[in-house]
Amino acid sequence: KNEVEQSPQNLTAQEGEFITINCSYSVGISALHWLQQHPGGGIVSLFMLSSGKKKHGRLIATINIQEKHSSLHITASHPRDSAVYICAVMNRDDKIIFGKGTRLHILP
Amino acid sequence: DAGITQSPRHKVTETGTPVTLRCHQTENHRYMYWYRQDPGHGLRLIHYSYGVKDTDKGEVSDGYSVSRSKTEDFLLTLESATSSQTSVYFCAISELSSGNTIYFGEGSWLTVV
């Protein structure tokens, strides 16, 4: 079993829809990251969380430490949000463990 | 943007030849990582470093070696490249004092023929 599991693996939605991507992990962590990777492109960090909730524009990330679960929400989704979203955790040994990513496709 | 660059960005090499990928940072971050990204596997850790001359293996370290003689440079070497090492390689940096934010290089596309 992977230490970081994301769901769904693939998601197609219409422009304007509210999007939720989930991440569950099974190890002790010091931080959780949400990353975005556009096709053929680099990887950028969207959020780093150790507790609670963060918001940046239309993106919201939450984490529940007790349940070892995090969610990434996108409000009023847009075709430019189409990308792979990756959940990553930093464990107690300072190693970063990645989920396999969620491929999001927003249709105009 | 964080100052992190990878070189080369694209390389085609023959099986059995040595290959070195370089990751250079200008952020003075302590932690540096090398990952490979393959379809169906996501990002997998090859090796990482927590300081000059301090390195450790990741989950897919076989066939790879690393060196970090300076804070700013982390080298990944394939001693004898194989076709299974065809992949996209990403370098990343992180620092506790920056809140553990992770910064990635733009990737190095390696094809072993």
PDB file of C-alpha atoms in Angstrom:
ATOM      1  CA  LYS A   1       0.000   0.000   0.000  1.00  0.00           C
ATOM      2  CA  ASN A   2       1.333   3.437  -0.912  1.00  0.00           C
ATOM      3  CA  GLU A   3       2.064   5.734   1.988  1.00  0.00           C
ATOM      4  CA  VAL A   4       0.319   8.603   0.192  1.00  0.00           C
ATOM      5  CA  GLU A   5      -2.904   7.904  -1.676  1.00  0.00           C
ATOM      6  CA  GLN A   6      -4.750  10.392  -3.838  1.00  0.00           C
ATOM      7  CA  SER A   7      -8.244  10.260  -5.252  1.00  0.00           C
ATOM      8  CA  PRO A   8      -9.507  10.468  -7.844  1.00  0.00           C
ATOM      9  CA  GLN A   9      -6.684   9.539 -10.228  1.00  0.00           C
ATOM     10  CA  ASN A  10      -8.404  11.349 -13.075  1.00  0.00           C
ATOM     11  CA  LEU A  11     -11.097  14.000 -13.031  1.00  0.00           C
ATOM     12  CA  THR A  12     -12.899  15.738 -15.873  1.00  0.00           C
ATOM     13  CA  ALA A  13     -15.296  18.565 -15.076  1.00  0.00           C
ATOM     14  CA  GLN A  14     -17.048  21.477 -16.734  1.00  0.00           C
ATOM     15  CA  GLU A  15     -15.793  25.014 -16.359  1.00  0.00           C
ATOM     16  CA  GLY A  16     -17.234  26.601 -13.238  1.00  0.00           C
ATOM     17  CA  GLU A  17     -17.588  23.409 -11.231  1.00  0.00           C
ATOM     18  CA  PHE A  18     -16.302  23.055  -7.679  1.00  0.00           C
ATOM     19  CA  ILE A  19     -13.410  20.586  -7.614  1.00  0.00           C
ATOM     20  CA  THR A  20     -12.189  18.449  -4.705  1.00  0.00           C
ATOM     21  CA  ILE A  21      -9.067  16.307  -4.724  1.00  0.00           C
ATOM     22  CA  ASN A  22      -8.328  14.112  -1.723  1.00  0.00           C
ATOM     23  CA  CYS A  23      -5.101  12.901  -0.149  1.00  0.00           C
ATOM     24  CA  SER A  24      -4.697  10.310   2.601  1.00  0.00           C
ATOM     25  CA  TYR A  25      -1.404   9.326   4.190  1.00  0.00           C
ATOM     26  CA  SER A  26      -0.306   6.625   6.598  1.00  0.00           C
ATOM     27  CA  VAL A  27       2.922   7.998   8.075  1.00  0.00           C
ATOM     28  CA  GLY A  28       3.760  10.627  10.657  1.00  0.00           C
ATOM     29  CA  ILE A  29       4.436  13.918   8.952  1.00  0.00           C
ATOM     30  CA  SER A  30       5.880  17.331   9.666  1.00  0.00           C
ATOM     31  CA  ALA A  31       4.220  18.971   6.660  1.00  0.00           C
ATOM     32  CA  LEU A  32       1.984  18.279   3.676  1.00  0.00           C
ATOM     33  CA  HIS A  33       2.339  19.929   0.283  1.00  0.00           C
ATOM     34  CA  TRP A  34       0.046  20.383  -2.665  1.00  0.00           C
ATOM     35  CA  LEU A  35       1.865  20.736  -5.973  1.00  0.00           C
ATOM     36  CA  GLN A  36       0.754  21.541  -9.509  1.00  0.00           C
ATOM     37  CA  GLN A  37       2.325  20.251 -12.704  1.00  0.00           C
ATOM     38  CA  HIS A  38       1.215  21.459 -16.123  1.00  0.00           C
ATOM     39  CA  PRO A  39       1.711  19.219 -19.183  1.00  0.00           C
ATOM     40  CA  GLY A  40       5.374  19.134 -20.177  1.00  0.00           C
ATOM     41  CA  GLY A  41       6.118  21.618 -17.483  1.00  0.00           C
ATOM     42  CA  GLY A  42       7.733  22.022 -14.165  1.00  0.00           C
ATOM     43  CA  ILE A  43       6.289  21.499 -10.731  1.00  0.00           C
ATOM     44  CA  VAL A  44       5.229  24.364  -8.508  1.00  0.00           C
ATOM     45  CA  SER A  45       4.258  24.355  -4.870  1.00  0.00           C
ATOM     46  CA  LEU A  46       0.710  25.581  -4.205  1.00  0.00           C
ATOM     47  CA  PHE A  47       0.458  25.085  -0.461  1.00  0.00           C
ATOM     48  CA  MET A  48       2.392  23.828   2.512  1.00  0.00           C
ATOM     49  CA  LEU A  49       0.217  22.783   5.454  1.00  0.00           C
ATOM     50  CA  SER A  50       0.900  21.518   8.931  1.00  0.00           C
ATOM     51  CA  SER A  51      -2.579  22.226  10.302  1.00  0.00           C
ATOM     52  CA  GLY A  52      -5.900  23.851   9.497  1.00  0.00           C
ATOM     53  CA  LYS A  53      -6.687  25.540   6.223  1.00  0.00           C
ATOM     54  CA  LYS A  54      -5.060  27.838   3.679  1.00  0.00           C
ATOM     55  CA  LYS A  55      -6.574  29.830   0.831  1.00  0.00           C
ATOM     56  CA  HIS A  56      -4.974  31.397  -2.218  1.00  0.00           C
ATOM     57  CA  GLY A  57      -7.290  32.883  -4.789  1.00  0.00           C
ATOM     58  CA  ARG A  58      -9.674  30.144  -5.927  1.00  0.00           C
ATOM     59  CA  LEU A  59      -7.655  27.407  -4.261  1.00  0.00           C
ATOM     60  CA  ILE A  60      -8.299  26.129  -0.753  1.00  0.00           C
ATOM     61  CA  ALA A  61      -6.338  23.424   1.043  1.00  0.00           C
ATOM     62  CA  THR A  62      -7.325  21.757   4.296  1.00  0.00           C
ATOM     63  CA  ILE A  63      -5.691  19.176   6.492  1.00  0.00           C
ATOM     64  CA  ASN A  64      -6.969  16.987   9.332  1.00  0.00           C
ATOM     65  CA  ILE A  65      -3.946  15.685  11.214  1.00  0.00           C
ATOM     66  CA  GLN A  66      -5.941  13.251  13.360  1.00  0.00           C
ATOM     67  CA  GLU A  67      -7.546  11.632  10.325  1.00  0.00           C
ATOM     68  CA  LYS A  68      -4.370  11.893   8.203  1.00  0.00           C
ATOM     69  CA  HIS A  69      -6.293  13.455   5.369  1.00  0.00           C
ATOM     70  CA  SER A  70      -6.051  16.567   3.248  1.00  0.00           C
ATOM     71  CA  SER A  71      -8.200  18.066   0.519  1.00  0.00           C
ATOM     72  CA  LEU A  72      -7.522  20.545  -2.248  1.00  0.00           C
ATOM     73  CA  HIS A  73     -10.533  22.500  -3.488  1.00  0.00           C
ATOM     74  CA  ILE A  74     -10.822  24.651  -6.582  1.00  0.00           C
ATOM     75  CA  THR A  75     -13.764  27.025  -6.776  1.00  0.00           C
ATOM     76  CA  ALA A  76     -15.151  28.293 -10.101  1.00  0.00           C
ATOM     77  CA  SER A  77     -12.820  25.996 -12.045  1.00  0.00           C
ATOM     78  CA  HIS A  78     -11.338  27.191 -15.333  1.00  0.00           C
ATOM     79  CA  PRO A  79      -9.658  25.378 -18.238  1.00  0.00           C
ATOM     80  CA  ARG A  80      -6.312  26.871 -17.163  1.00  0.00           C
ATOM     81  CA  ASP A  81      -6.633  24.848 -13.950  1.00  0.00           C
ATOM     82  CA  SER A  82      -6.126  21.692 -16.037  1.00  0.00           C
ATOM     83  CA  ALA A  83      -2.980  20.052 -14.669  1.00  0.00           C
ATOM     84  CA  VAL A  84      -1.748  17.229 -12.504  1.00  0.00           C
ATOM     85  CA  TYR A  85      -2.136  17.945  -8.795  1.00  0.00           C
ATOM     86  CA  ILE A  86       0.251  16.124  -6.506  1.00  0.00           C
ATOM     87  CA  CYS A  87       0.036  15.608  -2.762  1.00  0.00           C
ATOM     88  CA  ALA A  88       3.359  15.194  -0.965  1.00  0.00           C
ATOM     89  CA  VAL A  89       4.237  14.690   2.683  1.00  0.00           C
ATOM     90  CA  MET A  90       7.472  15.280   4.531  1.00  0.00           C
ATOM     91  CA  ASN A  91       7.946  12.458   7.013  1.00  0.00           C
ATOM     92  CA  ARG A  92       9.798  12.552  10.315  1.00  0.00           C
ATOM     93  CA  ASP A  93      13.074  11.626   8.560  1.00  0.00           C
ATOM     94  CA  ASP A  94      12.803  14.684   6.282  1.00  0.00           C
ATOM     95  CA  LYS A  95      12.045  12.553   3.247  1.00  0.00           C
ATOM     96  CA  ILE A  96       9.339  13.754   0.892  1.00  0.00           C
ATOM     97  CA  ILE A  97       6.861  11.097  -0.217  1.00  0.00           C
ATOM     98  CA  PHE A  98       4.622  11.791  -3.177  1.00  0.00           C
ATOM     99  CA  GLY A  99       1.203  10.612  -4.181  1.00  0.00           C
ATOM    100  CA  LYS A 100       0.820   9.537  -7.804  1.00  0.00           C
ATOM    101  CA  GLY A 101      -1.116  12.649  -8.701  1.00  0.00           C
ATOM    102  CA  THR A 102      -4.603  13.554  -9.878  1.00  0.00           C
ATOM    103  CA  ARG A 103      -4.984  14.500 -13.522  1.00  0.00           C
ATOM    104  CA  LEU A 104      -7.586  17.286 -13.767  1.00  0.00           C
ATOM    105  CA  HIS A 105      -9.157  18.324 -17.050  1.00  0.00           C
ATOM    106  CA  ILE A 106     -11.547  21.269 -17.085  1.00  0.00           C
ATOM    107  CA  LEU A 107     -13.710  21.511 -20.183  1.00  0.00           C
ATOM    108  CA  PRO A 108     -14.700  24.950 -21.495  1.00  0.00           C
TER     109      PRO A 108
ATOM    110  CA  ASP B   1      10.916  31.940  -8.252  1.00  0.00           C
ATOM    111  CA  ALA B   2      13.492  29.965  -6.361  1.00  0.00           C
ATOM    112  CA  GLY B   3      16.940  29.860  -7.912  1.00  0.00           C
ATOM    113  CA  ILE B   4      17.206  26.245  -8.910  1.00  0.00           C
ATOM    114  CA  THR B   5      18.475  25.072 -12.276  1.00  0.00           C
ATOM    115  CA  GLN B   6      19.065  21.670 -13.783  1.00  0.00           C
ATOM    116  CA  SER B   7      21.447  20.738 -16.567  1.00  0.00           C
ATOM    117  CA  PRO B   8      21.275  19.361 -19.095  1.00  0.00           C
ATOM    118  CA  ARG B   9      17.571  19.825 -19.732  1.00  0.00           C
ATOM    119  CA  HIS B  10      17.509  17.206 -22.467  1.00  0.00           C
ATOM    120  CA  LYS B  11      19.938  14.401 -23.223  1.00  0.00           C
ATOM    121  CA  VAL B  12      20.024  11.318 -25.396  1.00  0.00           C
ATOM    122  CA  THR B  13      22.717   8.809 -24.562  1.00  0.00           C
ATOM    123  CA  GLU B  14      23.655   5.249 -25.406  1.00  0.00           C
ATOM    124  CA  THR B  15      23.302   2.258 -23.129  1.00  0.00           C
ATOM    125  CA  GLY B  16      26.415   1.710 -21.035  1.00  0.00           C
ATOM    126  CA  THR B  17      27.642   5.289 -21.073  1.00  0.00           C
ATOM    127  CA  PRO B  18      28.003   7.384 -17.904  1.00  0.00           C
ATOM    128  CA  VAL B  19      25.700  10.357 -17.459  1.00  0.00           C
ATOM    129  CA  THR B  20      25.790  13.154 -14.891  1.00  0.00           C
ATOM    130  CA  LEU B  21      22.907  15.503 -14.186  1.00  0.00           C
ATOM    131  CA  ARG B  22      23.562  18.679 -12.254  1.00  0.00           C
ATOM    132  CA  CYS B  23      21.285  20.554  -9.897  1.00  0.00           C
ATOM    133  CA  HIS B  24      22.379  24.034  -8.896  1.00  0.00           C
ATOM    134  CA  GLN B  25      20.673  26.254  -6.316  1.00  0.00           C
ATOM    135  CA  THR B  26      21.247  29.815  -5.221  1.00  0.00           C
ATOM    136  CA  GLU B  27      18.976  29.623  -2.149  1.00  0.00           C
ATOM    137  CA  ASN B  28      21.482  28.088   0.278  1.00  0.00           C
ATOM    138  CA  HIS B  29      18.886  25.457   1.208  1.00  0.00           C
ATOM    139  CA  ARG B  30      20.120  22.501   3.199  1.00  0.00           C
ATOM    140  CA  TYR B  31      18.048  19.736   1.652  1.00  0.00           C
ATOM    141  CA  MET B  32      18.375  18.673  -1.969  1.00  0.00           C
ATOM    142  CA  TYR B  33      16.586  15.771  -3.649  1.00  0.00           C
ATOM    143  CA  TRP B  34      16.682  13.877  -6.918  1.00  0.00           C
ATOM    144  CA  TYR B  35      13.478  12.280  -8.195  1.00  0.00           C
ATOM    145  CA  ARG B  36      12.467  10.472 -11.314  1.00  0.00           C
ATOM    146  CA  GLN B  37       8.998  10.691 -12.752  1.00  0.00           C
ATOM    147  CA  ASP B  38       7.527   7.888 -14.814  1.00  0.00           C
ATOM    148  CA  PRO B  39       3.988   7.202 -16.038  1.00  0.00           C
ATOM    149  CA  GLY B  40       2.008   5.236 -13.477  1.00  0.00           C
ATOM    150  CA  HIS B  41       4.576   5.783 -10.736  1.00  0.00           C
ATOM    151  CA  GLY B  42       4.564   9.455  -9.990  1.00  0.00           C
ATOM    152  CA  LEU B  43       7.640  10.994  -8.416  1.00  0.00           C
ATOM    153  CA  ARG B  44      10.038   8.552  -6.792  1.00  0.00           C
ATOM    154  CA  LEU B  45      12.998   9.511  -4.635  1.00  0.00           C
ATOM    155  CA  ILE B  46      16.404   8.412  -5.918  1.00  0.00           C
ATOM    156  CA  HIS B  47      18.769  10.050  -3.448  1.00  0.00           C
ATOM    157  CA  TYR B  48      18.707  13.046  -1.195  1.00  0.00           C
ATOM    158  CA  SER B  49      21.167  15.213   0.693  1.00  0.00           C
ATOM    159  CA  TYR B  50      20.837  16.945   4.040  1.00  0.00           C
ATOM    160  CA  GLY B  51      24.115  18.812   3.863  1.00  0.00           C
ATOM    161  CA  VAL B  52      27.522  18.941   2.208  1.00  0.00           C
ATOM    162  CA  LYS B  53      28.821  15.380   1.836  1.00  0.00           C
ATOM    163  CA  ASP B  54      25.731  14.058   3.647  1.00  0.00           C
ATOM    164  CA  THR B  55      23.594  11.933   1.375  1.00  0.00           C
ATOM    165  CA  ASP B  56      21.189   9.036   1.701  1.00  0.00           C
ATOM    166  CA  LYS B  57      19.380   6.617  -0.560  1.00  0.00           C
ATOM    167  CA  GLY B  58      15.790   6.829  -1.660  1.00  0.00           C
ATOM    168  CA  GLU B  59      13.448   4.128  -2.834  1.00  0.00           C
ATOM    169  CA  VAL B  60      14.937   3.701  -6.339  1.00  0.00           C
ATOM    170  CA  SER B  61      18.654   4.293  -5.790  1.00  0.00           C
ATOM    171  CA  ASP B  62      20.052   1.239  -7.615  1.00  0.00           C
ATOM    172  CA  GLY B  63      22.175   2.289 -10.586  1.00  0.00           C
ATOM    173  CA  TYR B  64      22.544   5.864  -9.342  1.00  0.00           C
ATOM    174  CA  SER B  65      25.110   7.693  -7.256  1.00  0.00           C
ATOM    175  CA  VAL B  66      25.201  11.263  -5.993  1.00  0.00           C
ATOM    176  CA  SER B  67      27.680  13.776  -4.698  1.00  0.00           C
ATOM    177  CA  ARG B  68      27.373  17.066  -2.890  1.00  0.00           C
ATOM    178  CA  SER B  69      30.735  18.789  -2.417  1.00  0.00           C
ATOM    179  CA  LYS B  70      29.205  22.262  -2.175  1.00  0.00           C
ATOM    180  CA  THR B  71      25.919  23.507  -0.716  1.00  0.00           C
ATOM    181  CA  GLU B  72      24.767  24.756  -4.089  1.00  0.00           C
ATOM    182  CA  ASP B  73      25.417  21.688  -6.247  1.00  0.00           C
ATOM    183  CA  PHE B  74      23.937  18.199  -6.135  1.00  0.00           C
ATOM    184  CA  LEU B  75      25.094  15.822  -8.867  1.00  0.00           C
ATOM    185  CA  LEU B  76      23.297  12.674  -9.963  1.00  0.00           C
ATOM    186  CA  THR B  77      25.390  10.110 -11.848  1.00  0.00           C
ATOM    187  CA  LEU B  78      24.300   7.095 -13.817  1.00  0.00           C
ATOM    188  CA  GLU B  79      27.517   5.070 -13.929  1.00  0.00           C
ATOM    189  CA  SER B  80      26.352   2.910 -16.845  1.00  0.00           C
ATOM    190  CA  ALA B  81      23.053   4.064 -18.270  1.00  0.00           C
ATOM    191  CA  THR B  82      20.340   1.514 -19.064  1.00  0.00           C
ATOM    192  CA  SER B  83      17.121   1.875 -21.026  1.00  0.00           C
ATOM    193  CA  SER B  84      15.139   1.538 -17.771  1.00  0.00           C
ATOM    194  CA  GLN B  85      16.679   4.819 -16.681  1.00  0.00           C
ATOM    195  CA  THR B  86      14.951   6.692 -19.481  1.00  0.00           C
ATOM    196  CA  SER B  87      12.862   9.132 -17.502  1.00  0.00           C
ATOM    197  CA  VAL B  88      12.304  12.703 -16.461  1.00  0.00           C
ATOM    198  CA  TYR B  89      14.508  13.696 -13.548  1.00  0.00           C
ATOM    199  CA  PHE B  90      13.564  16.449 -11.129  1.00  0.00           C
ATOM    200  CA  CYS B  91      15.723  18.115  -8.560  1.00  0.00           C
ATOM    201  CA  ALA B  92      14.092  19.718  -5.527  1.00  0.00           C
ATOM    202  CA  ILE B  93      15.288  21.809  -2.607  1.00  0.00           C
ATOM    203  CA  SER B  94      13.840  22.458   0.811  1.00  0.00           C
ATOM    204  CA  GLU B  95      14.772  24.230   4.020  1.00  0.00           C
ATOM    205  CA  LEU B  96      13.212  24.023   7.466  1.00  0.00           C
ATOM    206  CA  SER B  97      13.719  27.745   8.018  1.00  0.00           C
ATOM    207  CA  SER B  98      11.547  28.506   4.979  1.00  0.00           C
ATOM    208  CA  GLY B  99       8.704  26.466   6.398  1.00  0.00           C
ATOM    209  CA  ASN B 100       9.647  23.375   4.438  1.00  0.00           C
ATOM    210  CA  THR B 101       8.476  24.849   1.154  1.00  0.00           C
ATOM    211  CA  ILE B 102       9.652  22.666  -1.706  1.00  0.00           C
ATOM    212  CA  TYR B 103      11.057  24.168  -4.881  1.00  0.00           C
ATOM    213  CA  PHE B 104      11.556  22.112  -8.017  1.00  0.00           C
ATOM    214  CA  GLY B 105      13.868  22.434 -10.957  1.00  0.00           C
ATOM    215  CA  GLU B 106      12.370  22.362 -14.425  1.00  0.00           C
ATOM    216  CA  GLY B 107      13.280  18.750 -15.090  1.00  0.00           C
ATOM    217  CA  SER B 108      15.840  16.895 -17.168  1.00  0.00           C
ATOM    218  CA  TRP B 109      14.573  14.623 -19.923  1.00  0.00           C
ATOM    219  CA  LEU B 110      16.942  11.663 -20.336  1.00  0.00           C
ATOM    220  CA  THR B 111      16.602   9.089 -23.086  1.00  0.00           C
ATOM    221  CA  VAL B 112      18.847   6.020 -23.067  1.00  0.00           C
ATOM    222  CA  VAL B 113      18.928   4.243 -26.430  1.00  0.00           C
TER     223      VAL B 113
END
